[in-house]
PDB file of C-alpha atoms in Angstrom:
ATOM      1  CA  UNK A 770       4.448  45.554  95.109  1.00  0.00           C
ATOM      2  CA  UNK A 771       5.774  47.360  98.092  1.00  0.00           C
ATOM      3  CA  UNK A 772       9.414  48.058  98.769  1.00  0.00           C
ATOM      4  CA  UNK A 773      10.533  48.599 102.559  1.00  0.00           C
ATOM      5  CA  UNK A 774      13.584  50.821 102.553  1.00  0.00           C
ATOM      6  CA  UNK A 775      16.918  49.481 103.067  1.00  0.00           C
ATOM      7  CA  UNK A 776      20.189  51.024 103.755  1.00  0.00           C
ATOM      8  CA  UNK A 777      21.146  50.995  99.926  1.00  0.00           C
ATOM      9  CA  UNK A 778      17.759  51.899  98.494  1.00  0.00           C
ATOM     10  CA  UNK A 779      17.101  54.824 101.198  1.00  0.00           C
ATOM     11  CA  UNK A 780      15.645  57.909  99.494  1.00  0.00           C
ATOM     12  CA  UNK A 781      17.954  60.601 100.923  1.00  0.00           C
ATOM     13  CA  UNK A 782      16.712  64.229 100.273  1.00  0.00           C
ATOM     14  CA  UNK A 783      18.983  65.780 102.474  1.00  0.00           C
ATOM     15  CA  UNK A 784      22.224  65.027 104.095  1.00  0.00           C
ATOM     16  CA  UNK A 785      24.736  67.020 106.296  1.00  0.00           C
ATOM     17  CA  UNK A 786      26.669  66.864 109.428  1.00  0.00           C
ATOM     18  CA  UNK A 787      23.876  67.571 111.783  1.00  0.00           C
ATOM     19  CA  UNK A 788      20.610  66.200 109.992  1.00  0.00           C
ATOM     20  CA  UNK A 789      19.570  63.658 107.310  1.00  0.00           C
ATOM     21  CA  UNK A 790      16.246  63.423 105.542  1.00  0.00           C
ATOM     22  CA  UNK A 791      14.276  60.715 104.084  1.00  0.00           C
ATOM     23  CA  UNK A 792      11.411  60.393 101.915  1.00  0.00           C
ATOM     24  CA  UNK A 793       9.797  57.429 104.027  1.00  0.00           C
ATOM     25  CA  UNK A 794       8.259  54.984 101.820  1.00  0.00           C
ATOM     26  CA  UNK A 795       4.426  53.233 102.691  1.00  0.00           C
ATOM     27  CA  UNK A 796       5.230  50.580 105.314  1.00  0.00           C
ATOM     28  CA  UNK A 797       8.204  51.933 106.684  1.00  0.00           C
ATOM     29  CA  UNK A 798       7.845  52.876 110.802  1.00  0.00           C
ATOM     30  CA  UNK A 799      10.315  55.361 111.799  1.00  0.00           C
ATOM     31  CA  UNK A 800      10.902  54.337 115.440  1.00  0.00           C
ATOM     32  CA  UNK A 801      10.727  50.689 116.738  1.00  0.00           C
ATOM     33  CA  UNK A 802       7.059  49.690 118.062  1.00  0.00           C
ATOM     34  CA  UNK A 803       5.358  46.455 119.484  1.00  0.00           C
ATOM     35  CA  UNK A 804       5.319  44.787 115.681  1.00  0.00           C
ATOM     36  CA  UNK A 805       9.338  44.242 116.087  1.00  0.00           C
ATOM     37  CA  UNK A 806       9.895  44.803 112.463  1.00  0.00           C
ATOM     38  CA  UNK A 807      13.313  46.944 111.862  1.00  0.00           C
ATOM     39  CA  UNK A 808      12.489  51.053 112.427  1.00  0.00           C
ATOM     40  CA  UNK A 809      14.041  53.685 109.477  1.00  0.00           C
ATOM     41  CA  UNK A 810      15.788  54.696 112.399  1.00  0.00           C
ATOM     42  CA  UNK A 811      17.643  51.815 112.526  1.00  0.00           C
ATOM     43  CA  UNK A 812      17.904  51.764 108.471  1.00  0.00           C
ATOM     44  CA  UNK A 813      19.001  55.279 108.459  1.00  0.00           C
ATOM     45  CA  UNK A 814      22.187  54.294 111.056  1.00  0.00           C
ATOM     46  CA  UNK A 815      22.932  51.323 108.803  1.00  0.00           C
ATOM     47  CA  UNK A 816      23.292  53.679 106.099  1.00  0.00           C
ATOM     48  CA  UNK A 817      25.611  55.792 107.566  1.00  0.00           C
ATOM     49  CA  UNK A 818      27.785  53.384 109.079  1.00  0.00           C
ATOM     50  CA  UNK A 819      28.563  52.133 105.691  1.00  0.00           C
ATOM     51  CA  UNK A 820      28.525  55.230 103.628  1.00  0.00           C
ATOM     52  CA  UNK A 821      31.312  56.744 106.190  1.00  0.00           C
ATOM     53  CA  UNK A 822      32.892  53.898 107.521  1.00  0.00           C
ATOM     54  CA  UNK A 823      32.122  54.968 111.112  1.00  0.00           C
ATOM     55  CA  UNK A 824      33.467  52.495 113.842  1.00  0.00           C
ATOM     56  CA  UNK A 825      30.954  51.857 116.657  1.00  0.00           C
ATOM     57  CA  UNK A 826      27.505  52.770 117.609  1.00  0.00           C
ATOM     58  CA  UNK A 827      25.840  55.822 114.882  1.00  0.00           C
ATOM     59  CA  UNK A 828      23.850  58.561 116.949  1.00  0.00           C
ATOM     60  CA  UNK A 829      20.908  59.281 115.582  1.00  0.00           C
ATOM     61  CA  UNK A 830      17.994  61.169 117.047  1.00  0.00           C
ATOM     62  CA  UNK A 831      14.366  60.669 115.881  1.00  0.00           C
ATOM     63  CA  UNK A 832      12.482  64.633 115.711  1.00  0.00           C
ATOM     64  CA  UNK A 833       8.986  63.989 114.521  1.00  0.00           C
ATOM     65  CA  UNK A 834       7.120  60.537 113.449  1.00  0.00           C
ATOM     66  CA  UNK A 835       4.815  59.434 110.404  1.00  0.00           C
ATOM     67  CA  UNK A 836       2.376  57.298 110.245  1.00  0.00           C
ATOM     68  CA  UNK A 837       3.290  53.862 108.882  1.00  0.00           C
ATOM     69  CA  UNK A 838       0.755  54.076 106.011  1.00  0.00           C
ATOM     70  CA  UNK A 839       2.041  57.270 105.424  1.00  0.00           C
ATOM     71  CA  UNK A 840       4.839  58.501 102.678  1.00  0.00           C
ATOM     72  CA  UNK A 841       7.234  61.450 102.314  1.00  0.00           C
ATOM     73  CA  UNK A 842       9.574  63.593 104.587  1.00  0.00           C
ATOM     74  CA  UNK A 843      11.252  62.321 108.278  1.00  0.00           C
ATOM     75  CA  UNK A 844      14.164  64.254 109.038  1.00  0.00           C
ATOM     76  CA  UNK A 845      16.458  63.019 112.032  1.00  0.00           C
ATOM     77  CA  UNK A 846      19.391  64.158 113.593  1.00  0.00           C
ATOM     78  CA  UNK A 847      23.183  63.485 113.445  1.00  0.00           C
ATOM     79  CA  UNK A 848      24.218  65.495 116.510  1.00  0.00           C
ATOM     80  CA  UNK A 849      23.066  65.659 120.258  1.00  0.00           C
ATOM     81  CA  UNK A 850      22.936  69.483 119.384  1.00  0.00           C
ATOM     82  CA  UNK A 851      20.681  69.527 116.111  1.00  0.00           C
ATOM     83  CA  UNK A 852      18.822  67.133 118.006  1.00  0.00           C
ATOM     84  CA  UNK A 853      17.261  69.418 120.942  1.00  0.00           C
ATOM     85  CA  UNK A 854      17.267  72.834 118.402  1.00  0.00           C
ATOM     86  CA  UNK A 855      15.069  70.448 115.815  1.00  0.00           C
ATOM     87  CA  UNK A 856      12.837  69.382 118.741  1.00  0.00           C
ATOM     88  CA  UNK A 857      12.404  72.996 119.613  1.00  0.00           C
ATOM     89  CA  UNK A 858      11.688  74.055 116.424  1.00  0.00           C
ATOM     90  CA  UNK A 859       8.765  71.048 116.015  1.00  0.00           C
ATOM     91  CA  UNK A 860       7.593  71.958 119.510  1.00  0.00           C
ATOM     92  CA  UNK A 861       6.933  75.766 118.953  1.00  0.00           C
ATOM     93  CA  UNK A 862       5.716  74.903 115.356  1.00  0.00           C
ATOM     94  CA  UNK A 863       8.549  77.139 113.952  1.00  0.00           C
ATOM     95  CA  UNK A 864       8.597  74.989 110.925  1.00  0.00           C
ATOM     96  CA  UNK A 865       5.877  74.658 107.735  1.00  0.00           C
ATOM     97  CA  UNK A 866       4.751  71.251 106.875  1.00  0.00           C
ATOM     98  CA  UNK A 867       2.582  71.206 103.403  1.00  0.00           C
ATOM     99  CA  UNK A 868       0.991  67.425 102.645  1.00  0.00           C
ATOM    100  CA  UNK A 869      -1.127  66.264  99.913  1.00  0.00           C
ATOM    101  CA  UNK A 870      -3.744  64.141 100.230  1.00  0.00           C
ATOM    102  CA  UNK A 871      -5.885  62.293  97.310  1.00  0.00           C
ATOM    103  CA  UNK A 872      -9.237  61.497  98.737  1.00  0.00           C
ATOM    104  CA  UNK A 873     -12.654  59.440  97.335  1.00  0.00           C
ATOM    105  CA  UNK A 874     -15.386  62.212  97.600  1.00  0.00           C
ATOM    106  CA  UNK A 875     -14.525  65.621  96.841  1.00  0.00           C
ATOM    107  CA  UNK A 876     -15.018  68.436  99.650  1.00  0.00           C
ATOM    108  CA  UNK A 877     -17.893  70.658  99.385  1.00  0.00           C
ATOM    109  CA  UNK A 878     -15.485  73.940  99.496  1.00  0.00           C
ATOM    110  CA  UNK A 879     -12.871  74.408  96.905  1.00  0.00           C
ATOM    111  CA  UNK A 880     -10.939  75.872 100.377  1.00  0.00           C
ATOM    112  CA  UNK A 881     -11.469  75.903 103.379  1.00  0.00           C
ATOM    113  CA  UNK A 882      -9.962  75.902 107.337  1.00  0.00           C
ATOM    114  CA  UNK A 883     -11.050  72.930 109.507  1.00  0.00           C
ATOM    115  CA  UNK A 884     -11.424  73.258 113.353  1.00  0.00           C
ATOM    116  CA  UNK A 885     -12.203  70.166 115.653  1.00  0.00           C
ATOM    117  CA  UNK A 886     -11.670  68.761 118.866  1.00  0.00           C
ATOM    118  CA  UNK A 887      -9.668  65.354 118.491  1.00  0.00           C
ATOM    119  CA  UNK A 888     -10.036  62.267 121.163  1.00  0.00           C
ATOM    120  CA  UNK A 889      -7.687  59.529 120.880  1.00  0.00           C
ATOM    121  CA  UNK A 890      -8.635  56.058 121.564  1.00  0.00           C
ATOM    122  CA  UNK A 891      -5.726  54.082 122.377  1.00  0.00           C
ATOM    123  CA  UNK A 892      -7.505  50.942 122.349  1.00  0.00           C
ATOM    124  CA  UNK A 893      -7.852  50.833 118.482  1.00  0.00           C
ATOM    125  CA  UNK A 894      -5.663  53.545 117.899  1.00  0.00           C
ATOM    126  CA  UNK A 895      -7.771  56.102 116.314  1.00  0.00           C
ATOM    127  CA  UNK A 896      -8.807  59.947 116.582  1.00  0.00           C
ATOM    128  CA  UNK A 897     -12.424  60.340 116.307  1.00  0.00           C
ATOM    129  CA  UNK A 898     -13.058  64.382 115.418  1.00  0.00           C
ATOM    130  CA  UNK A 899     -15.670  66.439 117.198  1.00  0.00           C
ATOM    131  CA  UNK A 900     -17.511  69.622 116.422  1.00  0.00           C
ATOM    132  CA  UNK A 901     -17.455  70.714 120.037  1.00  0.00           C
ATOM    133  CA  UNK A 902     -14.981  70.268 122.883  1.00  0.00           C
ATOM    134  CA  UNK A 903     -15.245  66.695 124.680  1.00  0.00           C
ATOM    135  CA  UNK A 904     -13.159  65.300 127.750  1.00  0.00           C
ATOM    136  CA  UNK A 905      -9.903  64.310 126.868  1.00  0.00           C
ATOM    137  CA  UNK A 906      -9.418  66.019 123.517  1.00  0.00           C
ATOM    138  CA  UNK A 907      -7.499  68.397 121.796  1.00  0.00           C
ATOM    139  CA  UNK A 908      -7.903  71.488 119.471  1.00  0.00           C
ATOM    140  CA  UNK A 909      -6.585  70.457 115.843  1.00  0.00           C
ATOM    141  CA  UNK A 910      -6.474  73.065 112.924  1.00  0.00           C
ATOM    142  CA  UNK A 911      -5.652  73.154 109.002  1.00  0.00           C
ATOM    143  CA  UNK A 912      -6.590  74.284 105.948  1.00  0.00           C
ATOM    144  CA  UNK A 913      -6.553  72.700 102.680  1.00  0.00           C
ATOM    145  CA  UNK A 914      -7.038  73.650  99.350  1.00  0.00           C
ATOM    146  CA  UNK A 915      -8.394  71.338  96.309  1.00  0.00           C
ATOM    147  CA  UNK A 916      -4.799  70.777  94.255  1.00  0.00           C
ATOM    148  CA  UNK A 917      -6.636  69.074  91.381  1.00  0.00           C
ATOM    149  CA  UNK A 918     -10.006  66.943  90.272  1.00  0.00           C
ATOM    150  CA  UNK A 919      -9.043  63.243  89.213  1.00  0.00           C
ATOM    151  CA  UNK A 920     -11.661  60.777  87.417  1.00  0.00           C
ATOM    152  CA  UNK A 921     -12.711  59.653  90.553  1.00  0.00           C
ATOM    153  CA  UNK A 922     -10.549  61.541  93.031  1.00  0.00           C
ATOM    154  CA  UNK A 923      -9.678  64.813  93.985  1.00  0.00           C
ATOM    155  CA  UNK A 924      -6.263  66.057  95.608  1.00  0.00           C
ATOM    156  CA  UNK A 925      -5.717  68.541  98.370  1.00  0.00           C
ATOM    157  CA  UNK A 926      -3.152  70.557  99.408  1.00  0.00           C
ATOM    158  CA  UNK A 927      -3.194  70.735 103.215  1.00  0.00           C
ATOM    159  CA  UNK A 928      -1.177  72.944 106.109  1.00  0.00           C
ATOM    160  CA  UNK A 929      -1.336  71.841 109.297  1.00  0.00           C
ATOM    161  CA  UNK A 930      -1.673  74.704 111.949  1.00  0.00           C
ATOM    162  CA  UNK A 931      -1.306  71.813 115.032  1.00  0.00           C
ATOM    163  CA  UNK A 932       0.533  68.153 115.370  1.00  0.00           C
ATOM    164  CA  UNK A 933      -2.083  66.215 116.583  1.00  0.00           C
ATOM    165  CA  UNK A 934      -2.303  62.021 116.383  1.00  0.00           C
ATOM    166  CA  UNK A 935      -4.074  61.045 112.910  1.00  0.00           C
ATOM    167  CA  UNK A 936      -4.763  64.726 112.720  1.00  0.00           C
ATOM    168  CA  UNK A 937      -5.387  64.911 108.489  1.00  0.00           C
ATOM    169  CA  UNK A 938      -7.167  61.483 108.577  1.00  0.00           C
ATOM    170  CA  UNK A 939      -9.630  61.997 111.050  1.00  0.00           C
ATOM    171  CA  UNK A 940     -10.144  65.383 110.213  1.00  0.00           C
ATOM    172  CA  UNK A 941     -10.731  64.631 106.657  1.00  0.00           C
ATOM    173  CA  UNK A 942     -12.733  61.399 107.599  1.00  0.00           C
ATOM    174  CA  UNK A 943     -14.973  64.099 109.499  1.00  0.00           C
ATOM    175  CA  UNK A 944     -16.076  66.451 106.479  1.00  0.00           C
ATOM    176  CA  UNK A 945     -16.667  62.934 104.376  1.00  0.00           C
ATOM    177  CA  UNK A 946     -13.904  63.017 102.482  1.00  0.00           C
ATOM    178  CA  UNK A 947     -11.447  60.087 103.620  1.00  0.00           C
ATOM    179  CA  UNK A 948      -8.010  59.502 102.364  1.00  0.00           C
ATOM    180  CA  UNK A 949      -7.971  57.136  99.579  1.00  0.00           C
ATOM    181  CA  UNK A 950      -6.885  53.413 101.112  1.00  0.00           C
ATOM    182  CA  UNK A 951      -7.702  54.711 104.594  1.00  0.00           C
ATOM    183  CA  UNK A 952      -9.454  51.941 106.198  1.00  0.00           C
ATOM    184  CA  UNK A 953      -9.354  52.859 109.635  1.00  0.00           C
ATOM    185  CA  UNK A 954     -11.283  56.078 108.856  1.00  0.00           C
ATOM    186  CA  UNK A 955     -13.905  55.581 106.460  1.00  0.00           C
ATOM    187  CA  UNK A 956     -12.478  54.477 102.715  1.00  0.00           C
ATOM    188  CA  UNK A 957     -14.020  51.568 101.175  1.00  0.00           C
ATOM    189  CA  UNK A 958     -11.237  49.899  99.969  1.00  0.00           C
ATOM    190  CA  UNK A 959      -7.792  49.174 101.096  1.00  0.00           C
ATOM    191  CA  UNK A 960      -4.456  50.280  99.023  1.00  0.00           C
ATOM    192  CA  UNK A 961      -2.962  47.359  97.169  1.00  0.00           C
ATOM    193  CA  UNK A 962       0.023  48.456  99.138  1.00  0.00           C
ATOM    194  CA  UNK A 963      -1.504  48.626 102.139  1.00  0.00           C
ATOM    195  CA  UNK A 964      -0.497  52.404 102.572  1.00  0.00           C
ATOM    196  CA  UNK A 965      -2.658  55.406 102.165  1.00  0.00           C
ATOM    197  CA  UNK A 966      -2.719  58.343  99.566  1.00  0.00           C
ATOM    198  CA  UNK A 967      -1.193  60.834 102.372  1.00  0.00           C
ATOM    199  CA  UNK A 968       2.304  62.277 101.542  1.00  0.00           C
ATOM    200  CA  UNK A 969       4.463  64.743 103.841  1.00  0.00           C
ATOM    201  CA  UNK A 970       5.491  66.723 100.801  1.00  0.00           C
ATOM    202  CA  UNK A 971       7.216  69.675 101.639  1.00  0.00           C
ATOM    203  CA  UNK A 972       8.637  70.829 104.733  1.00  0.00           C
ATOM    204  CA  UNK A 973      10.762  74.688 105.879  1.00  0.00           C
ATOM    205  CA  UNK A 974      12.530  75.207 108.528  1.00  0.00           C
ATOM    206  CA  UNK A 975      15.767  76.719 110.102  1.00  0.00           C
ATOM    207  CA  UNK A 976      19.072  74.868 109.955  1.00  0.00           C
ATOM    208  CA  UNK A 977      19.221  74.012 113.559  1.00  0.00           C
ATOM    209  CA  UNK A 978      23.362  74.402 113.316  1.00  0.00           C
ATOM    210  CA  UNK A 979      24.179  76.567 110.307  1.00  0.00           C
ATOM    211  CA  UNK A 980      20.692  78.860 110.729  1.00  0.00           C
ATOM    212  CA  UNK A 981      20.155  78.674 106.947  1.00  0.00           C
ATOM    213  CA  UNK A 982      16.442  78.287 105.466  1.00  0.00           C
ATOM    214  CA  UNK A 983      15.885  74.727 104.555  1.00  0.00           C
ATOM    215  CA  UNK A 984      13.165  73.611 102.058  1.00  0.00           C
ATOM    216  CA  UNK A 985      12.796  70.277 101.434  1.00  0.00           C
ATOM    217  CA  UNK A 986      10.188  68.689  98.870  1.00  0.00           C
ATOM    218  CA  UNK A 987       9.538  64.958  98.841  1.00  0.00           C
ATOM    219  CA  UNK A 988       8.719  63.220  94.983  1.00  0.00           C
ATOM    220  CA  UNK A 989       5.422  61.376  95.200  1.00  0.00           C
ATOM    221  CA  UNK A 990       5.597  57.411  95.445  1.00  0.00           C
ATOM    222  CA  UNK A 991       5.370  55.719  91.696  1.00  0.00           C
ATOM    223  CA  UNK A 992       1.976  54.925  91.499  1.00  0.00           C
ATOM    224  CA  UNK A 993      -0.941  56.342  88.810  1.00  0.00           C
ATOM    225  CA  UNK A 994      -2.839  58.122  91.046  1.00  0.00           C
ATOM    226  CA  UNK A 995       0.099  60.125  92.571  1.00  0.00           C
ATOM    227  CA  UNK A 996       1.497  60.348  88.920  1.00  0.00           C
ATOM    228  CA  UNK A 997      -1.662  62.039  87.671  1.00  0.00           C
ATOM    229  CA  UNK A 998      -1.674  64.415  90.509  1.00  0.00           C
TER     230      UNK A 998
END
């Protein structure tokens, strides 16, 4: 059964003056698109309208994006000023983003670092991952590292080195080892759920206001697969 998050079931990790972080849930966009269903975004303002009583319009900036399918950590901002310093900071890759991913068929390497060339196809909204360089497409780098062997899955620990569009999934669609649930890039079955086993788990970075290290680590969703992991 899938629960979209609301202003009083929001899974705050984090919350201060200047930034607020949520552990999306599957389903959840973060920022409005063409579907018209309500962004966390707009949640996330809800929330702190009522929590602080705050006459008027909430500001609240949106820093990075996840996938819809996708779980764990958004952070946004409260302030104008943690705003642009957060968007620096995710520009120049000054922060660490760790995810896990459970996928169907188990990579050949126990570790390894995976280099390809991604093209987006806006039509159906995909990255397709080459070996070589192609028109139109960008350099995308990780590395992941098998986390643990499940009955019939196995779960990876992956660090992104660049942000690219569907950069895990297509990536891990190209060595044969799709995310479990991921449809669009080779898994045989859907989630009941409709999300994907792909979770922003941890992320560090500088406080953009108060220049403190931040470390923020997002609990799996309920479900027996993450559970086992």
């Amino acid at each position: 059964m899938k629960i979209i998050s609301t202003k009083d079931n929001l899974q705050v990790l984090h919350e201060d003056n200047h930034i607020i972080v949520i552990n999306k849930r599957v389903g959840d966009i973060v920022q409005g698109d063409k579907t018209g269903d309500k962004p966390l975004s707009d949640v996330v303002k809800e929330y702190i309208k009522a929590k602080y009583n705050k006459p008027g319009d909430v500001f609240l900036g949106v820093i990075h994006r996840l996938d819809r399918p996708t779980t764990g950590i958004v952070v946004f901002a409260r302030t104008s000023k943690a705003l642009s310093r957060m968007n620096e900071l995710f520009s120049n890759r000054e922060t660490k983003k760790t995810y896990w991913a459970v996928v169907k068929n188990k990579p050949k390497e126990a570790k390894a670092k995976l280099v390809h060339y991604l093209k987006r196809n806006e039509k159906n909204n995909t990255s397709k991952a080459h070996l070589k360089e192609v028109p139109d497409s960008k350099l995308a780098s990780l590395d992941y590292t098998i986390i643990q062997e499940l009955q019939n899955y196995t779960a990876l620990e992956i660090n992104l080195h660049t942000g690219r569009h569907h950069q895990i999934r297509a990536q891990l669609s190209a060595i044969g080892s799709p995310i479990k649930g991921d449809l669009k890039y080779g898994a045989d079955r859907s989630n009941p759920d409709g999300g994907i086993h792909l979770h922003a788990r941890k992320l560090t970075f500088v406080h953009p206001v108060s220049k403190e290290n931040i470390t923020i680590i997002a609990p799996t969703p309920d479900d027996p697969i993450w559970n086992a992991v």
